[in-house]
CSV table of C-alpha atoms in Angstrom, one decimal:
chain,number,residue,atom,x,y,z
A,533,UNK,CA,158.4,84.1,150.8
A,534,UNK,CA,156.5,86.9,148.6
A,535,UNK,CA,154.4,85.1,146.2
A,536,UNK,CA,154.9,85.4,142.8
A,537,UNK,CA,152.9,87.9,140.9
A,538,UNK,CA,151.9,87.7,137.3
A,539,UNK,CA,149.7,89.8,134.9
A,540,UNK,CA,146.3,88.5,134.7
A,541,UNK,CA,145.2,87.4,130.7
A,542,UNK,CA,142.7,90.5,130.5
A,543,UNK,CA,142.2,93.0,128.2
A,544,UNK,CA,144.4,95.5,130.5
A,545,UNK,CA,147.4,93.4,130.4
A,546,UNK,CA,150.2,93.5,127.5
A,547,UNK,CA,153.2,90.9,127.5
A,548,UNK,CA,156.2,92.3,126.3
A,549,UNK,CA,157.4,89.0,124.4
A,550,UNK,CA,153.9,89.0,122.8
A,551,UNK,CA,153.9,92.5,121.9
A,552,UNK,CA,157.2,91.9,120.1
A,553,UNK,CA,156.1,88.7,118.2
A,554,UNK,CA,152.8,90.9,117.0
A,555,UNK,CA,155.2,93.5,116.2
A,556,UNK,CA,157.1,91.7,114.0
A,557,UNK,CA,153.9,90.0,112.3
A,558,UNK,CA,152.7,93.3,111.5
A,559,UNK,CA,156.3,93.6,109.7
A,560,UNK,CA,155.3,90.4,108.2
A,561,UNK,CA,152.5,92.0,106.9
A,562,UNK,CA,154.3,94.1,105.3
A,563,UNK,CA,156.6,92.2,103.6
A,564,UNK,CA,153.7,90.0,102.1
A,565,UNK,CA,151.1,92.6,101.2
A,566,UNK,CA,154.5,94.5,98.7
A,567,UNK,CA,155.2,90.7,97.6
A,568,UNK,CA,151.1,90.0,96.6
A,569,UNK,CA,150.9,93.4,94.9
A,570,UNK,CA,154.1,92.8,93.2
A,571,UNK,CA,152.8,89.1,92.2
A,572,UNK,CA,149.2,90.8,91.0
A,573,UNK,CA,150.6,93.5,88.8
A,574,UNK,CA,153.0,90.8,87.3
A,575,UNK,CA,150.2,88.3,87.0
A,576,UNK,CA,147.8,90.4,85.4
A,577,UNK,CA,150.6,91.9,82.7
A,578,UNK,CA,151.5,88.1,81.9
A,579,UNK,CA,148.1,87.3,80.7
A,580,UNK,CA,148.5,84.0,82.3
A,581,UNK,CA,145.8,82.1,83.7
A,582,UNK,CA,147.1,80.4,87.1
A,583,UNK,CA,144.2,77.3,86.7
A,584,UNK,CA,145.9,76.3,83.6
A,585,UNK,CA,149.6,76.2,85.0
A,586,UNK,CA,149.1,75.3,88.2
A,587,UNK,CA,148.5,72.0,90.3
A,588,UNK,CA,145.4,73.1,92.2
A,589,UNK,CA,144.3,69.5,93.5
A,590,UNK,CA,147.5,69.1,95.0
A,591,UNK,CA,147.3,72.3,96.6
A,592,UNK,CA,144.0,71.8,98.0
A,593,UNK,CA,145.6,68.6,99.3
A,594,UNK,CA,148.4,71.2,101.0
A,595,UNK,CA,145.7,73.5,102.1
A,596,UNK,CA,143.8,71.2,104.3
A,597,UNK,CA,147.4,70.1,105.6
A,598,UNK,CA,148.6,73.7,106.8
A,599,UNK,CA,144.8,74.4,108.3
A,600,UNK,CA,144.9,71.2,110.1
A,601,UNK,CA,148.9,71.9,111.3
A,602,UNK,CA,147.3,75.4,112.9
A,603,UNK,CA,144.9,73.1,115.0
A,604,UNK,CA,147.2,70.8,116.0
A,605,UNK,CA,149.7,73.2,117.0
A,606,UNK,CA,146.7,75.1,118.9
A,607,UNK,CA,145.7,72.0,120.6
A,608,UNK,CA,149.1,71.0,121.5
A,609,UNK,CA,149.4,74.5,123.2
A,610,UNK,CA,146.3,73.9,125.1
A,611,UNK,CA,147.3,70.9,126.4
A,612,UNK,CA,150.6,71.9,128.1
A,613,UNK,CA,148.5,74.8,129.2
A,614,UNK,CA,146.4,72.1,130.7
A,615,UNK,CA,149.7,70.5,132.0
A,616,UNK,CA,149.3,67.9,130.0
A,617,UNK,CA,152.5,66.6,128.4
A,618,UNK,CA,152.3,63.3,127.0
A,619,UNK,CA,149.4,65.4,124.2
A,620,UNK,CA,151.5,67.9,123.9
A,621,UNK,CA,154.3,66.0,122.8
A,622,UNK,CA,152.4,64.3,120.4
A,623,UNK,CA,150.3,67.5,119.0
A,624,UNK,CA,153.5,69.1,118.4
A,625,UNK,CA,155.2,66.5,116.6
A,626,UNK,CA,151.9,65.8,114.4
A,627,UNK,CA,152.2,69.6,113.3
A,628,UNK,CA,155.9,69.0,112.5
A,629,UNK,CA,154.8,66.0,110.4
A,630,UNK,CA,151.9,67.8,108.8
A,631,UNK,CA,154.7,70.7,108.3
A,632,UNK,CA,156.9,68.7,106.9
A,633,UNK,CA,154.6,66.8,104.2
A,634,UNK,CA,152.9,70.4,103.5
A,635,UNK,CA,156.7,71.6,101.9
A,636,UNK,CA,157.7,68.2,100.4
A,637,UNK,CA,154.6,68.4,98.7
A,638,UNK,CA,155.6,72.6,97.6
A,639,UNK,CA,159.0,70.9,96.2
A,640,UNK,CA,156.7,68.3,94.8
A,641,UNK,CA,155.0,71.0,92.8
A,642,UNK,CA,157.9,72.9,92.2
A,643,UNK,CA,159.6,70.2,90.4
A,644,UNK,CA,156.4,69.4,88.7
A,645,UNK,CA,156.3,73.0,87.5
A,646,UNK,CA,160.2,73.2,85.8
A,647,UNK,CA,159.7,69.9,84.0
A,648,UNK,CA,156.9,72.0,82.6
A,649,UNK,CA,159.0,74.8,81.5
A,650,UNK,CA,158.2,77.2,84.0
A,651,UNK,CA,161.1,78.5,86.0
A,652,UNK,CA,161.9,82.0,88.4
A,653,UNK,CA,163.0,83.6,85.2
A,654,UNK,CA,161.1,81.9,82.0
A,655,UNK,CA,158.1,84.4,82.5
A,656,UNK,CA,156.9,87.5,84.7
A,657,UNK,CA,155.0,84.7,85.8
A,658,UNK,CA,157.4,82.4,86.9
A,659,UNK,CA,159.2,85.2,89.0
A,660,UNK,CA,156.2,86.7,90.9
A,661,UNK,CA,155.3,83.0,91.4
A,662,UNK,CA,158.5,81.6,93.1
A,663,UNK,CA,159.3,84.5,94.6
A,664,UNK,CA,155.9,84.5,96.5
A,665,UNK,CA,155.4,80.6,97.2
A,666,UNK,CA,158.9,80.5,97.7
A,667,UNK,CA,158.9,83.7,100.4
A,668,UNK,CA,156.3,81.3,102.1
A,669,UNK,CA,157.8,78.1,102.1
A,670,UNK,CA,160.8,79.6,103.5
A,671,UNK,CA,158.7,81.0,106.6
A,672,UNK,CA,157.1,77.4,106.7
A,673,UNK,CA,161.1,75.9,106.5
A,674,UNK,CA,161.6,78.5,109.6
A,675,UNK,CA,158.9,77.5,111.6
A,676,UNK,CA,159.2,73.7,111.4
A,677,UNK,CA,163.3,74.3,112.7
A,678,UNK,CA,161.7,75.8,115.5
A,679,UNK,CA,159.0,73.5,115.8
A,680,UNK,CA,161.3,70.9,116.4
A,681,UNK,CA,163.5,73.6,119.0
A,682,UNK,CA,160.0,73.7,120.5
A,683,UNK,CA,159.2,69.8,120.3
A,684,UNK,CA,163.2,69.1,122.2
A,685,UNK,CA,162.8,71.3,124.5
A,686,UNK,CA,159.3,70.0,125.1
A,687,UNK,CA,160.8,66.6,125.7
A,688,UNK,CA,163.7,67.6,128.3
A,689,UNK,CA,160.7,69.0,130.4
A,690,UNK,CA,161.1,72.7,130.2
A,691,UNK,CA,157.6,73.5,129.3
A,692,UNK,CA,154.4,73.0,131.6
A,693,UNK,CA,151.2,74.8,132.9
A,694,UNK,CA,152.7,77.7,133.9
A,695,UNK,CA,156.1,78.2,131.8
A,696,UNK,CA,154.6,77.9,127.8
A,697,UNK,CA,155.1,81.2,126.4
A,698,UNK,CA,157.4,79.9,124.0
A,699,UNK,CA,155.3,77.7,122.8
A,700,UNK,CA,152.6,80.3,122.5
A,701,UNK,CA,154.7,82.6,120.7
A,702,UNK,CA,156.0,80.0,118.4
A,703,UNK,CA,151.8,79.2,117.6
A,704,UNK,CA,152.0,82.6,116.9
A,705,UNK,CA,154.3,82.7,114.3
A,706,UNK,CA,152.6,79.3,112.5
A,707,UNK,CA,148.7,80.1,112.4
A,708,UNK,CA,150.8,83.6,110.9
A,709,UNK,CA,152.3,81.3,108.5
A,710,UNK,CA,149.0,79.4,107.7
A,711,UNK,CA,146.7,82.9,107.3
A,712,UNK,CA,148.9,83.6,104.5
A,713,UNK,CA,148.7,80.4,103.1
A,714,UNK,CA,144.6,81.1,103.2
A,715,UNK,CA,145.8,84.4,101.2
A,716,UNK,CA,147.5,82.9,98.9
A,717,UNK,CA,145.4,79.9,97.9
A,718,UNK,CA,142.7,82.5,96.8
A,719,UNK,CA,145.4,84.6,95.4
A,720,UNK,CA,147.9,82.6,93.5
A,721,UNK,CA,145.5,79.5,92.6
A,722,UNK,CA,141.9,79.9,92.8
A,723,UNK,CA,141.4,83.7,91.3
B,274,UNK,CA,158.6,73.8,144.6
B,275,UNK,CA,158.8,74.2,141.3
B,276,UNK,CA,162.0,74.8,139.7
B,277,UNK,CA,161.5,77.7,137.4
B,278,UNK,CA,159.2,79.8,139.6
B,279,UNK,CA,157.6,82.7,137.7
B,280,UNK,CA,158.2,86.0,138.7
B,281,UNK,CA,157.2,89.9,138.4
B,282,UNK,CA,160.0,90.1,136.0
B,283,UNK,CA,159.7,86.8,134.0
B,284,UNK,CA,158.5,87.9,130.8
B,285,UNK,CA,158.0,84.3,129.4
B,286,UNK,CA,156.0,82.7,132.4
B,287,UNK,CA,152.5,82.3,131.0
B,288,UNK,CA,149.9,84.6,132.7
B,289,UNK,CA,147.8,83.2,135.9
B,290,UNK,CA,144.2,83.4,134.7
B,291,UNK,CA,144.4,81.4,130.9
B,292,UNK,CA,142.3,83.1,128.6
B,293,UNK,CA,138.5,81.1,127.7
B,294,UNK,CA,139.7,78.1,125.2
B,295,UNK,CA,137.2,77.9,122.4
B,296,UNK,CA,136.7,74.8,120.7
B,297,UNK,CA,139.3,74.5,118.8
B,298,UNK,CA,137.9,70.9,116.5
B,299,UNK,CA,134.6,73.6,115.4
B,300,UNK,CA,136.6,75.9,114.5
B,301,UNK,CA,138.9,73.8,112.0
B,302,UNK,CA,135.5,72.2,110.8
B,303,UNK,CA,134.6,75.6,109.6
B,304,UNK,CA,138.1,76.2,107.9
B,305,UNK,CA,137.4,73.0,106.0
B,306,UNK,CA,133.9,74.3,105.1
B,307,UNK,CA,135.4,77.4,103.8
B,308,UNK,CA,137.9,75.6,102.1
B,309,UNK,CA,135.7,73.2,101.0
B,310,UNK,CA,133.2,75.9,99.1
B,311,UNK,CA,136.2,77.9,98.0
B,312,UNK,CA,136.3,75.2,96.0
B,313,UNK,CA,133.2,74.8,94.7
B,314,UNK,CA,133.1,78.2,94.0
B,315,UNK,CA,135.1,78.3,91.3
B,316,UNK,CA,133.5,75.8,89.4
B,317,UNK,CA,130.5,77.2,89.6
B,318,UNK,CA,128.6,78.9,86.3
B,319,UNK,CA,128.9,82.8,87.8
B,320,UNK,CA,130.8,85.6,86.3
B,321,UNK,CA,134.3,86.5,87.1
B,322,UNK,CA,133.7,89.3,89.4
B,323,UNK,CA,131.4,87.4,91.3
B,324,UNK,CA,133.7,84.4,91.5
B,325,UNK,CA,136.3,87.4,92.8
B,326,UNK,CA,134.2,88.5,95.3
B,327,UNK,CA,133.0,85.5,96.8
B,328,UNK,CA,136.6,83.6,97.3
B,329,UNK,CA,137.8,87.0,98.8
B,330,UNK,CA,135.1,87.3,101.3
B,331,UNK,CA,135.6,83.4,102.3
B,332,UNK,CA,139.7,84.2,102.5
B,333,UNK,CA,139.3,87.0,104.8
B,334,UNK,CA,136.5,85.5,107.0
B,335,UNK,CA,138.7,82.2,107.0
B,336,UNK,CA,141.2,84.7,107.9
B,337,UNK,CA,139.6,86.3,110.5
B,338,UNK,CA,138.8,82.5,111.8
B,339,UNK,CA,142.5,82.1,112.5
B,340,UNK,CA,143.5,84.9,113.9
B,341,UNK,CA,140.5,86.0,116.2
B,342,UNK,CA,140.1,82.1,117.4
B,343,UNK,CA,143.6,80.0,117.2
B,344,UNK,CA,145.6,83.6,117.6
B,345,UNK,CA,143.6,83.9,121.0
B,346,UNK,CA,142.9,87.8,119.9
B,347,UNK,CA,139.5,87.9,120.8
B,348,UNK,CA,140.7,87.4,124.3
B,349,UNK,CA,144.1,89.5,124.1
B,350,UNK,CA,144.5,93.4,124.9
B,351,UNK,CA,143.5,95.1,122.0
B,352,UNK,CA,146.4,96.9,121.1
B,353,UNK,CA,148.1,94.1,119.9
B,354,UNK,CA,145.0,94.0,117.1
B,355,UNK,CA,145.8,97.6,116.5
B,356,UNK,CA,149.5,96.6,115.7
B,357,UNK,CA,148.7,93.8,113.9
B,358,UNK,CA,146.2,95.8,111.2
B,359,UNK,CA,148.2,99.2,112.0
B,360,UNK,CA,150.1,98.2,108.2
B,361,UNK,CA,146.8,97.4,106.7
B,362,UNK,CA,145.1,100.8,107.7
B,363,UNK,CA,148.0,102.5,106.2
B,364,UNK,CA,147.8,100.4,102.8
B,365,UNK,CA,147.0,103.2,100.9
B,366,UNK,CA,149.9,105.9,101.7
B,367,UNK,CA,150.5,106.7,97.9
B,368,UNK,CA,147.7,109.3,98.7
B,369,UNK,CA,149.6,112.3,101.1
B,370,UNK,CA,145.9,113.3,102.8
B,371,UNK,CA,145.4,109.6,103.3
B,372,UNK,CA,148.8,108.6,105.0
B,373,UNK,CA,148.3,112.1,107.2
B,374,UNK,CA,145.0,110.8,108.2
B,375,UNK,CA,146.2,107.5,109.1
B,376,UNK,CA,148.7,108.8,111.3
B,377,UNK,CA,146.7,111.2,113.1
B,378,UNK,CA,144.7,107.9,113.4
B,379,UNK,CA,148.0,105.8,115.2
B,380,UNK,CA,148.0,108.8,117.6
B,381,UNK,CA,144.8,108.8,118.7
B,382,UNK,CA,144.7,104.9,118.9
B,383,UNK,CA,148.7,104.9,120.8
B,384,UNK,CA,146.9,107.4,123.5
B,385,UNK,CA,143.9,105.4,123.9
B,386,UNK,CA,145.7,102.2,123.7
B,387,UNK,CA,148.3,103.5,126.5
B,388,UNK,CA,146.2,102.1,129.7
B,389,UNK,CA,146.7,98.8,128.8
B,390,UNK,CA,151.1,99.3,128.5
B,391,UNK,CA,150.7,99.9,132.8
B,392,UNK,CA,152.6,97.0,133.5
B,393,UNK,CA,155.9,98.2,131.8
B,394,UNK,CA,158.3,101.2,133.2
B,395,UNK,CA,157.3,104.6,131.7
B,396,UNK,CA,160.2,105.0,129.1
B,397,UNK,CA,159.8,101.5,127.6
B,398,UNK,CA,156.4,101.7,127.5
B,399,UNK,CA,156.4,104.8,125.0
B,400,UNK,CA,158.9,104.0,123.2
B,401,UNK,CA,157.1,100.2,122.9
B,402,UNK,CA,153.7,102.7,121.4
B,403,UNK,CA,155.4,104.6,119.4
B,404,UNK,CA,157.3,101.7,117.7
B,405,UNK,CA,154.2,99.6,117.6
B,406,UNK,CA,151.6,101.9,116.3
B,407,UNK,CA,153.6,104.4,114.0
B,408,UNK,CA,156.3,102.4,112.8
B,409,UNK,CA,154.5,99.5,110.6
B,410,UNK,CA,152.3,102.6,109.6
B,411,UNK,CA,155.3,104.3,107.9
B,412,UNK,CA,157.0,101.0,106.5
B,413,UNK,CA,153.8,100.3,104.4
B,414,UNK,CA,153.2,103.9,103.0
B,415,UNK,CA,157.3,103.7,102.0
B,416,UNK,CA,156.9,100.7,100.7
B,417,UNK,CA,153.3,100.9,98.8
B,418,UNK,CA,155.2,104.7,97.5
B,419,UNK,CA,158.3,102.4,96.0
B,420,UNK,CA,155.9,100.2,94.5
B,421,UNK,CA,152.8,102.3,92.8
């Protein structure tokens, strides 16, 4: 029997299924960089000042939730790359709880924000705002439906040392998810 | 034997040699740092600008963090960094010179870039570099043009 070959992880090796995933990131990048101009220029014109309108503890709160979802998803990676499923079982489905409590607590806010009067179409505000949270919540809604693809398949046994690409891709797409959460924090709530 | 033996073909078989894991607990500790004094920050008695300034530099090195450390691409070919920032070296195409610049710049970087592609067939690996280096290029400048 030949033995099976496959690309070494070095600098001189390029996975096609990677390649495509940081493809469509840079799309990504795209997409968000038109949104955060669009949200600036519309910001700036409304003369609104975010600090005053906006639930910042409770976002902090949501920070610290998405930041600690990226490790956990990272860790759970590392541990079926160690081969180690009983951890990455349990990694994964932390980040899907984490996940999940970061957008309950984005509908939290959202609700908390109408009540006050703000809504996609009361202000210039209100649109660039929702449009740009809302843009990222739905990428967050995305990636916990595949978290939890990820975290089935994970439990009929289809991942392990050597098959985990999916997995890997899918971290991809979260700590994606989470960087522009980081952006946006600093965007949208601090400046 | 296992089941689901990887081949030369499998595409989603993990590679052999796994890339240097760094510790992933210090690098969240230093996320929450940075989070932590992104905070502080803005209550602190400095001018706008400075305030500015100071939560940008802390957004991109958090930024950096992520993607260098839990993205693994510190340890990954470096043309997938060259996609990944191809959009943001093109973000200002409102200026012709500029966007003609920048894609003289994809060109140089898809030749240079096109050792590491040896693993694929000839025909998809170009069309792989072209698509990957010019393409996100040309979305952003097309896109930045609609908007300014």
């Amino acid at each position: 029997m030949v033995e099976a070959t496959v690309p070494a992880h070095s600098q001189e090796s390029v996975n096609t299924p990677k390649l495509g995933m940081w493809m469509f990131l840079a799309s990504e990048v795209m997409v968000f960089s038109v949104l955060i101009a669009m949200f600036l220029l519309f910001r700036f014109r409304s003369g609104v000042v975010p600090s005053e309108v906006l639930n910042i503890p409770l976002t902090a709160i949501n920070t610290f939730i998405l930041l600690t979802s990226s490790m956990t998803v990272v860790q759970g990676l590392s541990a079926i790359q160690r081969g180690d499923q009983r951890k990455f079982r349990l990694w994964m489905i932390l980040s899907l709880l984490l996940g999940t409590f970061f957008i309950s607590a984005q509908i939290m806010e959202y609700r908390e924000l109408i009540h006050g009067g703000l809504t996609i179409s009361s202000s210039l505000f209100g649109t660039a705002f929702f449009t740009l949270t809302g843009f990222h919540g739905a990428h967050v809604i995305i990636g916990l439906c595949w978290l939890l693809a990820i975290i089935i398949q994970g439990l009929r046994g289809r991942f392990d040392a050597r098959r985990n690409m999916p997995v890997e891709i899918f971290g991809l797409y979260w700590h994606f998810v989470d960087i522009v959460w980081i952006l946006l924090f600093v965007i949208v709530y601090l400046i | 034997m296992p089941t689901h033996a990887p081949n030369e073909t499998d595409v989603t078989a993990a590679p052999a040699t796994a890339a240097p894991h760094p510790n992933y607990l210090y690098v969240y500790l230093s996320l929450v740092v940075l989070t932590a004094m992104e905070l502080a920050v803005i209550f602190m008695p400095i001018g706008r600008a400075g305030i500015i300034l100071i939560l940008t530099t802390f957004a991109l090195a958090k930024l950096a963090i992520v993607v260098m450390y839990y993205m693994h691409l510190k340890f990954e070919p470096r043309l997938y960094t060259w996609v990944f920032l191809a959009p943001a070296v093109c973000g200002d195409g409102r200026n012709r010179r500029v966007a003609l610049v920048t894609r003289l710049i994809c060109r140089v970087v898809a030749r240079r870039e096109a050792s590491s592609l040896r693993c694929l067939p000839g025909p998809q690996r170009t069309v792989l570099l072209r698509a990957s280096i010019l393409l996100p290029g040309s979305g952003i400048m097309i896109e930045y043009r609609a908007i300014g």
